[in-house]
Structures are given as C-alpha cells and as structure tokens.
mmCIF file of C-alpha atoms in Angstrom:
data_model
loop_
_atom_site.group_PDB
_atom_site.id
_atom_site.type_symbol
_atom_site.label_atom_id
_atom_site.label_comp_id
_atom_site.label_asym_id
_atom_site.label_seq_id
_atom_site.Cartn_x
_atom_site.Cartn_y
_atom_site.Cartn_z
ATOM 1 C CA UNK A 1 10.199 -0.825 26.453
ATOM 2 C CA UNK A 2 7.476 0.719 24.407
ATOM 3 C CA UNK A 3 7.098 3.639 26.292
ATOM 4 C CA UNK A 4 4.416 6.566 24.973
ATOM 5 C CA UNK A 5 4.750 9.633 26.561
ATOM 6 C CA UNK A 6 1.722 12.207 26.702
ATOM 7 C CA UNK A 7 1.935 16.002 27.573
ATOM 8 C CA UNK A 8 0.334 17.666 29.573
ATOM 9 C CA UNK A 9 -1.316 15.456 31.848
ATOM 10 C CA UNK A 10 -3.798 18.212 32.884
ATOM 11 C CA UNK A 11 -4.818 21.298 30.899
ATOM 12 C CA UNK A 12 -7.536 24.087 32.343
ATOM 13 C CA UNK A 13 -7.969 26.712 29.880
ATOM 14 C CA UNK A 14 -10.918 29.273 28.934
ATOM 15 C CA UNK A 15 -13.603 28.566 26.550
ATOM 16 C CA UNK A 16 -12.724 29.689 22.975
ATOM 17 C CA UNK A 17 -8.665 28.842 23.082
ATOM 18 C CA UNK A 18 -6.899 25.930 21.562
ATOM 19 C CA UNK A 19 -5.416 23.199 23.107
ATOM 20 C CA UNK A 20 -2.187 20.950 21.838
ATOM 21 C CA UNK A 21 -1.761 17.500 23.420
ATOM 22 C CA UNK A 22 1.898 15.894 22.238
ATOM 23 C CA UNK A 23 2.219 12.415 21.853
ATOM 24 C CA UNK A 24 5.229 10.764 21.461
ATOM 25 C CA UNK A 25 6.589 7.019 20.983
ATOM 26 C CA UNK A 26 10.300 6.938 23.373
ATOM 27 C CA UNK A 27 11.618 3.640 22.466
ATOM 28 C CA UNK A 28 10.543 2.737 19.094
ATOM 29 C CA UNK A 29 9.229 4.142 15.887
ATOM 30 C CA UNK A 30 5.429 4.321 15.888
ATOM 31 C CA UNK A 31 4.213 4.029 12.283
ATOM 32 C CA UNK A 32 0.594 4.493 13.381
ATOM 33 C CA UNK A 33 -0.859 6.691 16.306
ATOM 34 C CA UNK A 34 -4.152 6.605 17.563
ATOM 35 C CA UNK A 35 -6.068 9.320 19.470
ATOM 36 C CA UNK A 36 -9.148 8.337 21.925
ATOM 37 C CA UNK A 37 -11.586 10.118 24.432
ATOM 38 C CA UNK A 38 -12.478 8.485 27.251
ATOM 39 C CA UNK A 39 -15.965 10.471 29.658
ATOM 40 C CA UNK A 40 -15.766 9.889 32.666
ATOM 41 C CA UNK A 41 -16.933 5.960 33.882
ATOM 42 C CA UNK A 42 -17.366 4.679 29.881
ATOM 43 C CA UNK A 43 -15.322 3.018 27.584
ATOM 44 C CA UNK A 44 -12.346 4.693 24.963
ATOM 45 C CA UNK A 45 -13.840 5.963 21.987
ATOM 46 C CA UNK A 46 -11.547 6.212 18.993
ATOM 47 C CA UNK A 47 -11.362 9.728 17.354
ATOM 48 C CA UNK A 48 -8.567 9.046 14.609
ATOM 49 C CA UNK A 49 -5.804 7.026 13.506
ATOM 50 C CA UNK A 50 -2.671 9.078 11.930
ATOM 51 C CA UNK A 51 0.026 7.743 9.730
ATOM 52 C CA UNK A 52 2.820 9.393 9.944
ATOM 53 C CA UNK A 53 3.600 11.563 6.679
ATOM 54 C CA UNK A 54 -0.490 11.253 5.699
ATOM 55 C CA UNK A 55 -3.301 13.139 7.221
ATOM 56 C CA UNK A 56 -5.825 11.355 9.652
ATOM 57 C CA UNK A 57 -8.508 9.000 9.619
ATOM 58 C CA UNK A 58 -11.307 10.402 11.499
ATOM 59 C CA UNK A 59 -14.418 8.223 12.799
ATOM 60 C CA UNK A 60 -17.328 8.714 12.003
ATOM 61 C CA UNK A 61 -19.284 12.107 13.805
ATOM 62 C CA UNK A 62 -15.572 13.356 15.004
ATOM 63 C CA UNK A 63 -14.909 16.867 13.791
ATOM 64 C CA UNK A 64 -11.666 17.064 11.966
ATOM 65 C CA UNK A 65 -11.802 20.727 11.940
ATOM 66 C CA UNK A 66 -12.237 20.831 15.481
ATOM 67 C CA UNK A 67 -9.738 18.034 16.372
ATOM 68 C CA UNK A 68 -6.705 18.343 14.009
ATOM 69 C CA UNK A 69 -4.090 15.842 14.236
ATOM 70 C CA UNK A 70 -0.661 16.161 12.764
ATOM 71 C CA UNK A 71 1.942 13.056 12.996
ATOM 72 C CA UNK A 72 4.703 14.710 11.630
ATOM 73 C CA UNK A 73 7.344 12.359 12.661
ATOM 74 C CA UNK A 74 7.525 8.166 13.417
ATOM 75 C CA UNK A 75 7.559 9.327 17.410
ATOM 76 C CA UNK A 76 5.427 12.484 17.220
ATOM 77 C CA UNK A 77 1.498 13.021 16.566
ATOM 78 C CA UNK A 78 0.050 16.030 18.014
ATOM 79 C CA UNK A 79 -3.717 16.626 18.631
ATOM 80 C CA UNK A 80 -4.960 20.464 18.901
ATOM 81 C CA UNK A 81 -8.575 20.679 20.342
ATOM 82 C CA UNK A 82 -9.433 24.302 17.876
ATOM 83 C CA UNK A 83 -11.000 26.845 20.187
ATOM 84 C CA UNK A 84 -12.241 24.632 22.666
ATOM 85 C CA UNK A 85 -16.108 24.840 24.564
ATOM 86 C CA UNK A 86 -17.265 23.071 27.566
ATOM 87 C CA UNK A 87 -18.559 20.079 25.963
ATOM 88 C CA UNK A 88 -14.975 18.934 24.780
ATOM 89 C CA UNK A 89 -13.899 18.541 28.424
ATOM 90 C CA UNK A 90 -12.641 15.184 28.437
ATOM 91 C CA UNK A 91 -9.707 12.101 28.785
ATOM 92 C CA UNK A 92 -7.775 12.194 25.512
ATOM 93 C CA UNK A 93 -5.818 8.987 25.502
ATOM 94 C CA UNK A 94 -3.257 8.914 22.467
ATOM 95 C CA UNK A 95 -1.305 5.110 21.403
ATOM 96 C CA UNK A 96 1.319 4.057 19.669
ATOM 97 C CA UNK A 97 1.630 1.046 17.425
ATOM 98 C CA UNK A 98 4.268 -0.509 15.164
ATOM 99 C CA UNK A 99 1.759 -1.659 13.016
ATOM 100 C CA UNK A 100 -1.479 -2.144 12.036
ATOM 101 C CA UNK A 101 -4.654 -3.397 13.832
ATOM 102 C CA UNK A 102 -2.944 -6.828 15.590
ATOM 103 C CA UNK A 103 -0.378 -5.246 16.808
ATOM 104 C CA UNK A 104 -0.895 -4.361 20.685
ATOM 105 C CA UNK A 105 -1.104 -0.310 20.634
ATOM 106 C CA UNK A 106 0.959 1.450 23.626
ATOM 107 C CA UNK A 107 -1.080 3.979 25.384
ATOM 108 C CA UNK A 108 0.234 7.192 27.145
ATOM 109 C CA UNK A 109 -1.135 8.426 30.219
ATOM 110 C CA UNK A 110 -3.549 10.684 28.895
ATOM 111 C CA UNK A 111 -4.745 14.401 28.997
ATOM 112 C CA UNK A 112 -7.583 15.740 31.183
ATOM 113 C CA UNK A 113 -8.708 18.885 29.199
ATOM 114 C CA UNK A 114 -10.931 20.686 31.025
ATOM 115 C CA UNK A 115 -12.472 24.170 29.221
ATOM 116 C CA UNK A 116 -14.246 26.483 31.456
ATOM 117 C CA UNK B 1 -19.273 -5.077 13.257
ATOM 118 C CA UNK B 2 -17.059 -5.354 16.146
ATOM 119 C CA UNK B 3 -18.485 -5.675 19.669
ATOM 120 C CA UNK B 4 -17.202 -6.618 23.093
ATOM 121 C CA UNK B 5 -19.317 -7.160 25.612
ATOM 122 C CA UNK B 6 -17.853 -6.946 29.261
ATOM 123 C CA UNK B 7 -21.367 -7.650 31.166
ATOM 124 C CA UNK B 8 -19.660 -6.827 34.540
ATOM 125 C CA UNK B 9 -19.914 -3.139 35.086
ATOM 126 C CA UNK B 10 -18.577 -3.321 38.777
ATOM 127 C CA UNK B 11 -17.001 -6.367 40.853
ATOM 128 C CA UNK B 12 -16.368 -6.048 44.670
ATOM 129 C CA UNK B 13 -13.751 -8.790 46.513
ATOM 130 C CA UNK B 14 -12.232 -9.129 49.663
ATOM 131 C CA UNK B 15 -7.758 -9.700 49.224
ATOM 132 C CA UNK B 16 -6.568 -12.984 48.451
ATOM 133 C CA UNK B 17 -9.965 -13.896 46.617
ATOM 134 C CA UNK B 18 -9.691 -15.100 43.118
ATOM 135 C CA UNK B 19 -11.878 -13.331 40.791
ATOM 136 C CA UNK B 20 -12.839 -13.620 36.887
ATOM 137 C CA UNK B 21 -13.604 -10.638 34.029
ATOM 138 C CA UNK B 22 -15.640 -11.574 31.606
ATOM 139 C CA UNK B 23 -15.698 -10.707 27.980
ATOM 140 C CA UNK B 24 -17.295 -11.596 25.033
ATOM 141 C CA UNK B 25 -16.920 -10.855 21.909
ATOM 142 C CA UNK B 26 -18.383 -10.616 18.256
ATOM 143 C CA UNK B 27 -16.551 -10.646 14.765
ATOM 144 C CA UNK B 28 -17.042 -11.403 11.390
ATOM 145 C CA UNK B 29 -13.265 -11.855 10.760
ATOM 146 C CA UNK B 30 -11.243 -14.766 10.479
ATOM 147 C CA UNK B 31 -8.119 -13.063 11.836
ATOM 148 C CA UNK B 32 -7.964 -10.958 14.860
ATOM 149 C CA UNK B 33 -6.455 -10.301 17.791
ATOM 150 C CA UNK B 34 -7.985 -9.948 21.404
ATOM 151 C CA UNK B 35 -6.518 -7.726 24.258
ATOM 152 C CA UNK B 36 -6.866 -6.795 27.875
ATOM 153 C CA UNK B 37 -5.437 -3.680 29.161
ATOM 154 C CA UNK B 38 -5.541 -2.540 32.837
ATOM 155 C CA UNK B 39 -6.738 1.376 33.620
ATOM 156 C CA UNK B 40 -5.422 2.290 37.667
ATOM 157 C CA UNK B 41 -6.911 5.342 39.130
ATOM 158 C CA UNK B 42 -4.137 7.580 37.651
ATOM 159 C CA UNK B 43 -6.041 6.801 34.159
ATOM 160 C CA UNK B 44 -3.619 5.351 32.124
ATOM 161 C CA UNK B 45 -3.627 1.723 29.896
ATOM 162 C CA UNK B 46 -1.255 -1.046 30.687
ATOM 163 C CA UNK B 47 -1.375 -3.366 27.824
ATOM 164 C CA UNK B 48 -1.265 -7.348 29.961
ATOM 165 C CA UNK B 49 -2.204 -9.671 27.075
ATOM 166 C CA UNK B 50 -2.869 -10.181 23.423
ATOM 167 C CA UNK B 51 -4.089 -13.224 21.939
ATOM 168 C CA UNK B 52 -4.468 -13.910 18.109
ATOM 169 C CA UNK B 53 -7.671 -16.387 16.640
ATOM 170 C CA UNK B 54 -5.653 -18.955 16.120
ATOM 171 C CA UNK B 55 -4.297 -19.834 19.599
ATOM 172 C CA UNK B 56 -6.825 -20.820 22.052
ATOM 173 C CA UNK B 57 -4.045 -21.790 24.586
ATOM 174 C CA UNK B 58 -4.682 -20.404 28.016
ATOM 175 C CA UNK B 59 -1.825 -18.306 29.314
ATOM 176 C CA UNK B 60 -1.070 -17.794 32.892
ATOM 177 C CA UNK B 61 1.602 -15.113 33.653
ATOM 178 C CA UNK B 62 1.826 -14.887 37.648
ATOM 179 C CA UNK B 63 -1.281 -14.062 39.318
ATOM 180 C CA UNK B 64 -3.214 -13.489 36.008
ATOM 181 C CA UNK B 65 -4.279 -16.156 33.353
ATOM 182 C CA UNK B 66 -6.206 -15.910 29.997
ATOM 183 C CA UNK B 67 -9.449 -17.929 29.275
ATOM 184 C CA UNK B 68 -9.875 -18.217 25.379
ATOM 185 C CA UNK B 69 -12.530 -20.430 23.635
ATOM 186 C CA UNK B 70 -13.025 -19.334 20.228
ATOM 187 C CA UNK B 71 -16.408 -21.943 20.265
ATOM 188 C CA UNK B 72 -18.431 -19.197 23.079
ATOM 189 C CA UNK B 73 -15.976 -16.008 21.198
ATOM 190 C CA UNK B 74 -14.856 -15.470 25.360
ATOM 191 C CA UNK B 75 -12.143 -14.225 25.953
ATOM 192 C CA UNK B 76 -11.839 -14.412 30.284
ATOM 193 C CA UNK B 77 -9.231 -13.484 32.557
ATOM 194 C CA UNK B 78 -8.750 -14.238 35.725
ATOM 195 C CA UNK B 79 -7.333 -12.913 38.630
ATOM 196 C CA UNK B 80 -5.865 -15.278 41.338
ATOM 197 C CA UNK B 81 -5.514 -14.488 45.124
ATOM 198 C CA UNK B 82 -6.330 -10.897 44.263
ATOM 199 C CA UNK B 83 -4.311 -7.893 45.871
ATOM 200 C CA UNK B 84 -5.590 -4.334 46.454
ATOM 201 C CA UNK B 85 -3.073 -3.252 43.774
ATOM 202 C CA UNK B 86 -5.082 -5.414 41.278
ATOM 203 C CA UNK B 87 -7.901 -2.552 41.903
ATOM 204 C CA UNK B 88 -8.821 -0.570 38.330
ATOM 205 C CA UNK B 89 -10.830 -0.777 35.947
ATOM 206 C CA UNK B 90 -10.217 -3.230 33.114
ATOM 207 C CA UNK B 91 -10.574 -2.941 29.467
ATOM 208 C CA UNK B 92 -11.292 -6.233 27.127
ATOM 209 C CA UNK B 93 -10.489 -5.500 23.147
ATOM 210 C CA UNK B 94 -10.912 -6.954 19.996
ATOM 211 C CA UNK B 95 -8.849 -6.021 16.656
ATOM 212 C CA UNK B 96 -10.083 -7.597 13.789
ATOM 213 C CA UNK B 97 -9.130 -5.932 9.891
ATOM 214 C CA UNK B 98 -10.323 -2.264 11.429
ATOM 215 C CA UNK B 99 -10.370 -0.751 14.554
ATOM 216 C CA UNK B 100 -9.192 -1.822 17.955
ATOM 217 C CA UNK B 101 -12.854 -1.734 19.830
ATOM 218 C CA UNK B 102 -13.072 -1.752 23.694
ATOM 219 C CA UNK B 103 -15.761 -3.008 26.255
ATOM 220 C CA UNK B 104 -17.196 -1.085 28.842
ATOM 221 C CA UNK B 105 -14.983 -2.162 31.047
ATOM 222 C CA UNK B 106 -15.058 -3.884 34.628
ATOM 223 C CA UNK B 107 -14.639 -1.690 37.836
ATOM 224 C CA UNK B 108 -12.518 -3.959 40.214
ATOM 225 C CA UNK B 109 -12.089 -3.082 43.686
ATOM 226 C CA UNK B 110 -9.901 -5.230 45.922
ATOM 227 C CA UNK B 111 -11.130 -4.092 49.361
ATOM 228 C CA UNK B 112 -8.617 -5.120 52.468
#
C-alpha cells in the first residue's frame, strides 16, 4: 500500500521550455503533497507543501513563479518548472501524506530534469 | 529550528558485518516524530521506520533495529549482518509542528 507514482522519471528538454512533473497518490487519498529537490550527493530540500483545493506553501528563497504547483485533486499535485535554465537541473522528489507533519510522507521515485 | 545531524557522510563494510547510522537530532517541540527512509541507486525513498517522542522503545524488524534515547535526542539504526542489497544512501528525519527536515544522509556500501 501507499504507493506514489511520479512521471516522468527522466526529462531532457531545451533551455527556455516548461516542464510538468505529475504526482499522484494510487492507493489512498493524499490530503497533503510535498515537492523536494534533491543535487546530486546532498540532502532533500523542501520546495512546497500543497493542499489539495488551496494554493502552495513555498519555502523560503523558492520561486513560486518559477515552480508552480497545482494539487487539484486528493491523488494529483502537479509541479511545472516555467521556462526552465540550466541551473534548475535537478532530482524533484514529490510525497504523499494523509496528514500533517507526523504522519510518514510516501515518496515517488522522482524526476531527473535535466535543461540543456 | 529543526536539525538532524547524520555525522557519517560515507560508511564502507565487508557482507555479513553489522553496522550502525547515526543521527542526531535537535527540536524545540514536545511532539514529533522521527524517520528513516532508505534512497537505492535508482533514487527513490523507502519509508523503514517512524518513531513518535513519546516511545523510546527500540524496534527491531528483521535485520534492522531502531536506537531511540530521547536523553542524547539519537535516534540510531542499525544494520545487522549487512547484505550488499542494504547498499544506499540513508536519510534520518525529524517532524516536529513544521516541516519534515532530513540529514545529510549516510552513503552505505556493502562491498562482497
């Protein structure tokens, strides 16, 4: 059970496009989704935590114009990487939780965005 | 603030060795919730444990078992007779009220 699926798993695309990474719970209702990015060899950094039906909570120094997050449904949050440059080459890790902080968040297998 | 502190950046064992994580941790809250989660080579997170503030039982599930004592805020896990599979990198966490925050992780390589 609790099964997050994440899609693609691998995206190459031109500098100056936009990229959309799906997440999506399979087996239960995620309330709250979490997006993180993860360079290479260092820890997950959390971007933003959606509630589904209300717009994101973005950390601090993440650019919600640039990273725009939409959880429209309780098993879908998609992130779109808005005209996308070198320097936002990265692992995108999205979660899922039931709940809030406590409860353990279910991670999908993540999205290596590379931008040439 | 939240801060985990996994001092071990990289850990190299022969099979069938046992072998312990470490990880620290700092909180101001009362309530929270500690986790370790497993990243293989493919890069995905396997969630393995989650313990609250309140129980400072040690778990064992198989191989793996859970070090918690609240009085030096560790949080260690251990690894019996370690198998190559066991290789990855692993990720301590603490939730408190906010944010789940990770460590830096621990490399773990399980060499034949």
């Amino acid at each position: 059970g609790a099964v997050v699926s994440q899609h693609p798993s691998w995206v190459i695309c031109k500098s100056g496009t936009s990229v959309k990474i799906e997440c999506r719970s399979l087996d239960f209702q995620a309330t709250t989704m979490f997006w993180y990015r993860q360079f290479p060899k260092q820890s997950l950094m959390l971007m933003a935590t959606s509630n589904e039906g209300s717009k994101a909570t973005y950390e601090q120094g993440v650019e919600k114009d640039k990273f725009l997050i939409n959880h429209a449904s309780l098993t879908l949050s998609t992130l779109t990487v808005t005209s996308a440059h070198p320097e936002d080459s990265s692992f995108y890790i999205c979660s899922a939780s039931t709940g809030g902080p406590f409860f353990p968040q279910h991670f999908g297998d993540g999205t290596r965005l590379s931008i040439l | 603030a939240q801060k985990v502190t996994q001092a071990q950046t990289e850990i190299s064992v022969v099979e069938k060795e046992d072998v312990t994580l470490d990880c620290v941790y700092e909180t101001r809250d009362t309530t929270y919730y500690l986790f370790w989660y497993k990243q293989p080579p493919s890069g995905e997170l396997v969630f393995l444990i989650r313990r609250n503030s309140f129980d400072e039982q040690n778990e064992i599930s198989g191989r793996y078992s859970w070090n918690f004592q609240k009085s030096t805020s560790s949080f260690n896990f251990t690894i019996t007779a370690s198998q190559v599979v066991d290789s990855a990198v692993y990720f301590c966490a603490l939730s408190g009220t906010q944010k789940l925050v990770f460590g830096q992780g621990t490399r773990l390589t399980i060499n034949p």
